[in-house]
Structures are given as C-alpha cells and as structure tokens.
Amino acid sequence: MALSSAEIQRIAHLARIEITPAEAVDVRAKLDSIFDLIGRMRAVDTAGIVPMSHAQDVTLPLREDIVTETDRRELYQSVSPAVQNGLYLVPKVIE
Amino acid sequence: MFTAPIAELAPALASKRLSSVELTTALFDRIDALNPRLNAFLARDRKRALGAARAADARLAAGNASPLTGIPIAHKDVLMTAGWKTTCGSRMLENFVAPYSAFVVERLADAGMVLVGKTNMDEFAMGSSSETSYFGPVKNPWNVDYVPGGSSGGSSAAVAARLVPAATGTDTGGSIRQPAALSGVCGLKPTYGVCSRYGLIAFASSLDTPGPFAQTAEDCALLLNAMAGHDPRDSTSVDRPREDYARLLRAPGGAKPLAGVRIGLPKEYFGDGIDADVAAAVDAALGEFRKLGATTVEVTLPNLDLSVPVYYVIASAEASSNLARFDGVRYGHRAAKYDDLTDMYKKTRAEGFGAEVKRRILIGTYVLSHGYYDAYYLKAQQVRRLIAEGFQRAYQQCDLILGPTAPTAAFKLGAKTSDPVQMYLNDIFTVAGNLTGAPAISIPCGFDRNGLPIGLQLQGNHFRESVILNAAHRYQQATDWQRREPADIALETAR
C-alpha cells in the first residue's frame, strides 16, 4: 500500500499534528512499510467471526448514582499551561 | 547483602540485621555511581526515600510490617505518582507533576515499600528498546553499547544493575517481558484486569497491564500479592477472591516438583528467525523442566504470525484516541506561538510528541478514519479472536506454553531505530499475551555469544499466575541464571 502525500497531510490534520513537507517524506516511507506489515492480516478469512474488543468478556459494572468525587479543581488546574479565575485559557474561538 | 533479592532482604529487615535506612542509603550510593552510565532513572529523591525508609523501620519495629515493608522500589514513569514528576519519557509531560497516584503505586506504598525514583522508558511506552525517550536512551547494564529492551527498559536495567530489588513496569505488547529478557531479570505480565490501570497513563486501554520486575519469580509473586486487587475506578478491574500468588512456591517440592505439569511447545515459537544461541538456551531450559517432572506436548497456535500486524492496528487505534487528551489545554506542553486553537493543538502536539508516538497516532487515526474502519480495525478485532481461540485450544492440551521471550538477545543501540517494522517484530512472541489478556513471565535462562542475557517465556491461561510463578520458581531453584549479575560498569570504568 502506498499513501499519497495528500493522504499523509489529511491524517495529520485529523490527528491535529503539524507535519512539515520534509517530515512527511520520512513519515510516508515508514508508514508504507508498516502498512505492508499490517496488510498481512487482511488476507485471513474472518467471515462470521465476532470482533474481540477486549481481553475478557467483562460486563461493565454499575455503581450507585451518588457523588463520590470531591472538588479538586485547584489541584488539577495547577498543572495546566494557562488558567485564570478557575478557567482554562485557549485562543479565541468565536468572534 | 544490599543487592540480594526481596526474599532474602525481608527476613534481614524483619530480624533487624538490616534497616531500611541502611539498605536505601546503600542503593542510593549505587544509583548515584551507576545511573549516569545507564540513564535508567529519570527522577530520584534520596531525602524523600529516606523519610519513607525511616517510616518503614518504625513499622518493622512496631511489628505491623508486610513482607515488602522497607524494600526499595522504582516506578516506571508512566505510572502517576503523587507529587512526583511523571513524564512518560515525553517532552509533552516534561514538567508534569502527578496530582494523584496510580492504584499499584498506592498499593505498594501501603505495603511499606520505599519509593526511590521513577524509571526511564520509551515515550508513552511505545517502543521495544527504550530509545524513544525524550530524555535519552537507557543502556543495558550487561553492555552499555546495547539496548535494555523496552518499553520498561529503565525498570529492567535498574533491577539488572541491582540498583533496586524491585520495579514496576507496564506491558502493552511485551513491555515488561521483553526488557526483562534483554536485561536478564524476571518480569511478570499478570492477567489483564488483575492489576488496576487506574493512574496508568493510557496507551492502549484494552492491552495495558501493570506488573512487577524483580530478580526472581518468588519476588514477583510477593510483589503481585500487593499489586493485585479489585479497584472500582478501573471498569475492567476484575473482582475475584484474594489470592496468595506465592502459595504454590511454599509447598514442599521433592525431586519432581513439577510432576503433572504439561508444557506446550508451539512449533511457531521454534521456527526460522530464532537466534541459534537463544534456541539452544531455551532447549536447555526445557531439559531442566523435564528433569523437574514436567511433561511436554507439541501444540499449534494458528495465526500467531499475525499477532504483530493485529497488535499494531489495535494498539495504534487505541493510542490515537487516548493521546488525543494531550492538547496543551489541561496539562503538559503548550507551543509558545500559534495562530488559532487548531494551530495551537497542531504545534503543541508536533513539538510535544516524538517521531514514534506521532507515527502510532497517525496509524491509529488512519485505521479509524471514515472508509477504513472495517478493513483495518474491525478486521484486526476479528483476527484477535482467532488468535485467542487458538490459545484456548492449546490450553486444552497443556498448562503452560514455553518458548523464547524474544527472537534474539539485546541488539545494539541504534540498530533498529530507522526501521520501525524490524523493531516491531521483536515483540513477535509477546504481543499475543496482550491480545488474549493471559499472564506470562520472562525469566533468565542463559547468555548468548556476546555475553548478553536470554529470556525464557512461560505463558499460562487467564488467572494462572500461581502456576506460572511456581514453574519459574522451581526452575530457579534448580538453576542459577537469575543470580548472575553484570559487572559494575561505572565503577570498573573509574578503576
């Protein structure tokens, strides 16, 4: 399989990772060889096989609908790059 | 004495022949002398450790100690450790101080273990050589020109160099077992769900498994006793009765302690691509297991060769989702210059992640993207089931599956960094254990022509840790590979 440069840039945009055209050349070569490896599994006949999404067939547990978390906003916001008045700061997104 | 396994240190601590403060001090001196050559530790804190050691000594004096009280330990830097920098080996989290601790970190602290530091690792646990760390590669204590394996290479190197008697790791595709093999120590990947993932910074949630590193299988059992347990904060944590994982080890052995144990030998583990020295060491180990009373049976594991491709679809898909949280808003790195919000995300992630992490995120994003989901992700989940069913059929004929942990001993630093596929294929014998969720251990079983350690993998069915640990323990009672130690390289260089 060969990914085009446009496809690399499309995936990189979806993943929100900036990739320079120079980096894209190396990324493309390496992804091509990785997808050649991955491609080996595509030949297997899996008709009717139920997908296995987890290592064990666990049913998700339920708990009482009560508040268990205490307010730790200050602690958690202490590791943020930019906060003010208890709010996370990001670039302006609406005009 | 200071470099002895836990099972020898604990009685010395209990009988006051040794104090935790003495032990911790001696090991810190070793760390200070040897770590500059190994780069196994990213953070260490002698003052804080000595505080914990004094508390442990008080607990030992008061008579309410656990079998692990006063024993020093290091945690892989993917495990949240309250008040400690927890970097995942990434620039993204270079200055991140964890606001709370992982379940296994809490449990080992509750047992009275003395935390000495955090260990280096492949960035976000993505790698098999511990070379993708933003903070530089870890070196193999047996020969510093070689890798220690990965991703938990800081932990395996620290135990191998006898800097700590125990360390934690996490295993998503072999990241405990493969570095244990390449560094010449024991590393146990428990059954998925036995150790809570709470506070383990997620890479691939359906595969990530915390587990212990130590010198011996017996020590791994003692550590697992403290690390295992139900945790409502991890929805996949299993709720089952408490188990003493060391109970079989204490039973009298006799001449044939493994009588009745059936060892499966998959032909897929003994084919082409296995280094001759590795094959010979595994064969010799098999002879020991037979002498101990085990019987052997040939089994097959269909589609095992597809476990690496399946793994790279599933693990990368989950990684692309899990690592979306690193956006420069709530924690971690944020780019200094950007135009708007999208540009901030893109530049932050371009700067914060290394090349291997970016590749995995891109693979995952692609296989989950519109039009490709069925062909890759769904397909991989289907083949995952075929592989798991193959193991279940094999376990109808045997109790354990034996083989090499990795196809070769350690490789040179830089030997595989330019070819990710060659690096990925190092995990050929370990990834299936993550896809199935079943437990496995790697223990030392010899050395190759370069004097580098070789690892033997023992796998068992879900929740059969005690059987695996017992078999490994009986082998270690009959042999002494686990007692071999690398020379103190830094000290030798200084001489």
GROMACS .gro file of C-alpha atoms in nm, chain A residues 1 3 7-8 10-19 23 26-27 30-31 33-35 37-61 72 75-83 88-93, chain B residues 96-97 99-100 191-192 206 235-236 306 308-310 313 328-332 334 338 340-347 349-350 358-359 361-363 365-367 369 372 375-376 378-386 388 418 420-421 424-425 435-437 462-463:
model
  126
    1MET     CA    1   0.000   0.000   0.000
    3LEU     CA    2  -0.015   0.656   0.093
    7GLU     CA    3  -0.335   1.145   0.249
    8ILE     CA    4  -0.050   1.188   0.498
   10ARG     CA    5  -0.514   1.462   0.575
   11ILE     CA    6  -0.440   1.208   0.852
   12ALA     CA    7  -0.204   1.452   1.023
   13HIS     CA    8  -0.478   1.715   1.020
   14LEU     CA    9  -0.729   1.469   1.168
   15ALA     CA   10  -0.474   1.382   1.438
   16ARG     CA   11  -0.400   1.754   1.494
   17ILE     CA   12  -0.027   1.709   1.443
   18GLU     CA   13   0.161   1.957   1.225
   19ILE     CA   14   0.391   1.784   0.981
   23GLU     CA   15   0.891   1.528   0.771
   26ASP     CA   16   1.002   1.018   0.609
   27VAL     CA   17   0.660   0.958   0.766
   30LYS     CA   18   0.781   0.446   0.730
   31LEU     CA   19   0.401   0.424   0.725
   33SER     CA   20   0.640  -0.028   0.537
   34ILE     CA   21   0.421  -0.051   0.850
   35PHE     CA   22   0.106  -0.087   0.640
   37LEU     CA   23   0.322  -0.546   0.767
   38ILE     CA   24  -0.037  -0.474   0.872
   39GLY     CA   25  -0.162  -0.583   0.530
   40ARG     CA   26  -0.065  -0.945   0.608
   41MET     CA   27  -0.370  -0.987   0.831
   42ARG     CA   28  -0.611  -0.871   0.562
   43ALA     CA   29  -0.584  -1.199   0.372
   44VAL     CA   30  -0.740  -1.402   0.658
   45ASP     CA   31  -1.099  -1.518   0.610
   46THR     CA   32  -1.290  -1.371   0.904
   47ALA     CA   33  -1.645  -1.414   0.776
   48GLY     CA   34  -1.880  -1.460   1.070
   49ILE     CA   35  -1.610  -1.403   1.336
   50VAL     CA   36  -1.733  -1.183   1.621
   51PRO     CA   37  -1.487  -0.896   1.677
   52MET     CA   38  -1.294  -0.917   2.005
   53SER     CA   39  -1.279  -0.573   2.159
   54HIS     CA   40  -1.144  -0.670   2.498
   55ALA     CA   41  -0.921  -0.933   2.653
   56GLN     CA   42  -1.206  -1.056   2.867
   57ASP     CA   43  -1.579  -1.068   2.825
   58VAL     CA   44  -1.647  -0.833   3.110
   59THR     CA   45  -1.979  -0.666   3.167
   60LEU     CA   46  -1.935  -0.309   3.272
   61PRO     CA   47  -2.007  -0.271   3.644
   72ARG     CA   48  -1.006   1.911   4.332
   75LEU     CA   49  -0.507   2.089   4.227
   76TYR     CA   50  -0.591   1.968   3.878
   77GLN     CA   51  -0.565   2.315   3.727
   78SER     CA   52  -0.228   2.367   3.889
   79VAL     CA   53  -0.071   2.158   3.610
   80SER     CA   54  -0.237   2.349   3.325
   81PRO     CA   55  -0.032   2.572   3.092
   82ALA     CA   56  -0.283   2.859   3.124
   83VAL     CA   57  -0.568   2.914   3.372
   88TYR     CA   58  -0.870   2.702   3.120
   89LEU     CA   59  -0.748   2.960   2.871
   90VAL     CA   60  -0.743   2.884   2.498
   91PRO     CA   61  -0.715   3.108   2.190
   92LYS     CA   62  -1.035   3.289   2.099
   93VAL     CA   63  -1.267   3.054   1.906
  191PHE     CA   64   0.403   1.740   3.469
  192VAL     CA   65   0.374   1.667   3.842
  194PRO     CA   66  -0.174   1.520   4.128
  195TYR     CA   67  -0.258   1.165   4.242
  286THR     CA   68  -0.379  -1.137   3.354
  287TYR     CA   69  -0.549  -0.827   3.215
  301SER     CA   70  -0.761  -0.294   2.611
  330SER     CA   71  -1.404  -0.055   3.490
  331THR     CA   72  -1.204  -0.354   3.363
  401LEU     CA   73  -0.047  -1.220   1.250
  403VAL     CA   74   0.211  -0.827   1.535
  404PRO     CA   75   0.003  -0.677   1.248
  405VAL     CA   76  -0.317  -0.712   1.455
  408VAL     CA   77  -0.379  -0.182   1.431
  423GLY     CA   78  -0.192   2.179   2.551
  424VAL     CA   79  -0.500   2.289   2.745
  425ARG     CA   80  -0.532   2.095   3.070
  426TYR     CA   81  -0.178   1.972   3.127
  427GLY     CA   82   0.156   1.924   2.963
  429ARG     CA   83   0.185   2.403   2.502
  433TYR     CA   84   0.031   2.970   1.729
  435ASP     CA   85  -0.560   2.992   1.650
  436LEU     CA   86  -0.694   2.698   1.852
  437THR     CA   87  -0.643   2.434   1.582
  438ASP     CA   88  -0.294   2.566   1.515
  439MET     CA   89  -0.223   2.553   1.889
  440TYR     CA   90  -0.322   2.186   1.901
  441LYS     CA   91  -0.115   2.103   1.595
  442LYS     CA   92   0.200   2.284   1.703
  444ARG     CA   93   0.143   1.802   1.952
  445ALA     CA   94   0.413   1.842   1.684
  453LYS     CA   95   0.342   1.053   1.606
  454ARG     CA   96   0.366   0.751   1.376
  456ILE     CA   97  -0.111   0.822   1.634
  457LEU     CA   98  -0.114   0.859   1.256
  458ILE     CA   99  -0.158   0.483   1.202
  460THR     CA  100  -0.609   0.784   1.308
  461TYR     CA  101  -0.594   0.631   0.962
  462VAL     CA  102  -0.734   0.289   1.056
  464SER     CA  103  -1.096   0.707   0.973
  467TYR     CA  104  -1.112   0.223   0.656
  470ALA     CA  105  -1.083  -0.309   0.659
  471TYR     CA  106  -0.844  -0.249   0.948
  473LEU     CA  107  -1.279  -0.449   1.267
  474LYS     CA  108  -1.062  -0.697   1.079
  475ALA     CA  109  -0.794  -0.678   1.347
  476GLN     CA  110  -1.052  -0.743   1.619
  477GLN     CA  111  -1.173  -1.049   1.429
  478VAL     CA  112  -0.822  -1.189   1.383
  479ARG     CA  113  -0.760  -1.110   1.751
  480ARG     CA  114  -1.041  -1.353   1.835
  481LEU     CA  115  -0.895  -1.621   1.604
  483ALA     CA  116  -0.725  -1.605   2.124
  513SER     CA  117   1.549   0.362   1.147
  515PRO     CA  118   1.014   0.051   1.279
  516VAL     CA  119   0.899  -0.282   1.129
  519TYR     CA  120   0.803  -0.420   1.598
  520LEU     CA  121   0.893  -0.778   1.504
  530LEU     CA  122  -0.427  -0.971   2.268
  531THR     CA  123  -0.557  -1.266   2.473
  532GLY     CA  124  -0.513  -1.098   2.812
  557HIS     CA  125  -0.614  -1.646   3.236
  558PHE     CA  126  -0.560  -1.622   3.614
   0.00000   0.00000   0.00000
